[in-house]
Amino acid sequence: MEDGEEREWGAKAWTYLSSVRSLSPLIQCITNFVSMDLTANTLLSAGASPAMLHSPNESPDFTPQVNALYINVGTLSDNWLPAMELAAQLASKLNKPWVLDPVAAGASRFRLKACLDLISLKPTVIRGNASEIIALAKASFPSTKGVDSSHDSTDAVEAAKSLANSSGAVVAVSGAVDFVTDGNRIVGARNGVPMMQKITATGCAVTALIAAFVATDPSHAMEATASALAVFGVAGELGMETARGPASLRTHLIDSLHGLDQTAVISGVKITAI
Amino acid sequence: MEDGEEREWGAKAWTYLSSVRSLSPLIQCITNFVSMDLTANTLLSAGASPAMLHSPNESPDFTPQVNALYINVGTLSDNWLPAMELAAQLASKLNKPWVLDPVAAGASRFRLKACLDLISLKPTVIRGNASEIIALAKASFPSTKGVDSSHDSTDAVEAAKSLANSSGAVVAVSGAVDFVTDGNRIVGARNGVPMMQKITATGCAVTALIAAFVATDPSHAMEATASALAVFGVAGELGMETARGPASLRTHLIDSLHGLDQTAVISGVKITAI
Amino acid sequence: MEDGEEREWGAKAWTYLSSVRSLSPLIQCITNFVSMDLTANTLLSAGASPAMLHSPNESPDFTPQVNALYINVGTLSDNWLPAMELAAQLASKLNKPWVLDPVAAGASRFRLKACLDLISLKPTVIRGNASEIIALAKASFPSTKGVDSSHDSTDAVEAAKSLANSSGAVVAVSGAVDFVTDGNRIVGARNGVPMMQKITATGCAVTALIAAFVATDPSHAMEATASALAVFGVAGELGMETARGPASLRTHLIDSLHGLDQTAVISGVKITAI
């Protein structure tokens, strides 16, 4: 039965990837300096169209043209935060999906408050690691070690449900198993390989991919989110077959994402309800 | 006859690449965050010496030392624009060539005006895709979809001639065929592979390479520009022979650019007058 | 005898790398835009935990949590300098090791003064190329050509000793041979391959690796610094075996750093007293 469920999810994930390839959604990315290259290349390889525009001078003209907005607070500073807030406000007002990656949410009071302020602007999806989601659910400093997850994602499921309920967002927690919840249902995605954590910005990149998937079907954000996580993980698994370390894995992952076919997605995706 | 013309251009392109390798021109790059890595690596692989210095506190001391200036407005913001304008003014005053990449020129009123203001500071070369060049020639908002080209480059030839005549710059339009014009003559370069558009910042990188080529021969900017576009395209074609997707193509393209020899350039370059 | 000395250093270097892998020190990186990707990936591949947080709003909360701080002035601007100074002050006050990469120190008066101001905040280690170290020791503008070294590192040994004595820092000069001095002793590391200079930000990346090594043993900064330089060089030598140019070398270097075993380090490291 689980096998049938997984194939159904595989078919769904393939539909999302096919839609991204055919529609080439335009994704405005306001993301950290470390991840810009990998994020743009991930979106391009998946068939989406990335646009790294962040200035408050531009968002009023530009955000109305995009299909989704992606905000990532990685290298946050006080002169980028208003840009993020303005773009998020515009997206919400225009009913465009927007996705938040609360990198290292618990690293400082300033960052935690920034993330909570952004969450009040109604993101469609929030994706983080266990530590980040726990920090946001607790909403108190201190709680985490840097940008890495020091909790397992299973610990964070309750925090994710709580955050989903309080924010109205779909919440995803990355880990050995990725969990996605709307506050009520939970699904688990079991794709990916551990070495992906040794490549900087893979988390940032998959959150951008979530934005692209959600852009094609904003009313099913939970399904789109789980599908994006699983598809990125399948690309990582295929990439790992020939990788000799984290840098070649990064190359092969992007190549694989670009080349994924229906069989690889349908047979590779491992999503089930929990 | 076309064959003879192509070989003549091939020999010219080889001379430019050889000059870059032997002179190692110092190129000041004020470019967007997404492209910095690929831009620096492209310049290094070609034999040039990149310097990513942008602060207005530094350009008065530094720009006089460089052989060319490269300005790219990709991740534009109001605190970077004065830095671009100051460096462009210095370069113009010092008679140093400078090259503009007007990324997503039509994405917002702010960006379009910024590009037009920079063009009034007399760039030696402007390189963009069809949408960007059309937006600049029209000088009205709105006109484009994000950073990608939604026009074919052939559509943009008239816009390019018009922009070249009004600005005094050599104008290049990238596409399936790259066109280069000084407002009077037009040449077409037919190198490169479609998958290069699936790698972020290849456009930014080739514009930096134009700056390096022009640095070695500022009085023949049109020839240097066409040569840089073709040489980068040849590196892409060679890279494509072993690429399995966009990420490995990026690696192989840079490796190929570094390793290009006389035979590969002379036999590979496909430039003709139009 | 030199052979015995080299093996002793090899064993020491292996101990440092093993400590980084087991302790996973958290390294706060305030570095330039060009190098962020390679720097983070270098630290991850070595087993450390990078955190690219720079805002003065965050350092008071975050710097107390880190094991070392890395500051690199590559794409310096006047709004980043106070962030660097605040983090350096915090690190010094908290007795945490911090490492400075004075990229292009001599490129402008502003940059030279910024580097000298940072040095007054007592870095544990300073690593630069010959031109940079000479510029800092001379403390006068002008002295260098851009970001590349126009002096051989042997020329810079006297400058390094002088800078080490005046600053109290361990000073490393990269070149065909890397020299490390505390102002009294000098060691030379002879690892690496010339093509590493054709990859942008390898210098920045190895300085970050120094921070990770020093984090595990702050009271022996000279040994940790020489070991980091040699280990990175060994990874480059192994990467070069299969590289076809600078871009594949970059990939293989990071893969090799991740995969280095005891035999490769002990037999590969070439450090001797001078």
PDB file of C-alpha atoms in Angstrom, chain A residues 13 95 119 122 135 140 160 163 170 184 205:
ATOM      1  CA  ALA A  13       5.928  15.267  -8.272  1.00  0.00           C
ATOM      2  CA  ASN A  95      -1.977  37.024  -3.747  1.00  0.00           C
ATOM      3  CA  ILE A 119       6.181  35.396   9.182  1.00  0.00           C
ATOM      4  CA  LYS A 122       1.888  35.518   5.694  1.00  0.00           C
ATOM      5  CA  ALA A 135      13.545  28.480  17.383  1.00  0.00           C
ATOM      6  CA  SER A 140      12.894  32.957  22.259  1.00  0.00           C
ATOM      7  CA  ALA A 160       6.340  22.585  12.854  1.00  0.00           C
ATOM      8  CA  LEU A 163       4.208  27.088  13.679  1.00  0.00           C
ATOM      9  CA  VAL A 170       2.817  25.172   5.248  1.00  0.00           C
ATOM     10  CA  ASN A 184      -3.075  19.139  10.453  1.00  0.00           C
ATOM     11  CA  ALA A 205      18.416  26.022  -3.084  1.00  0.00           C
TER      12      ALA A 205
END
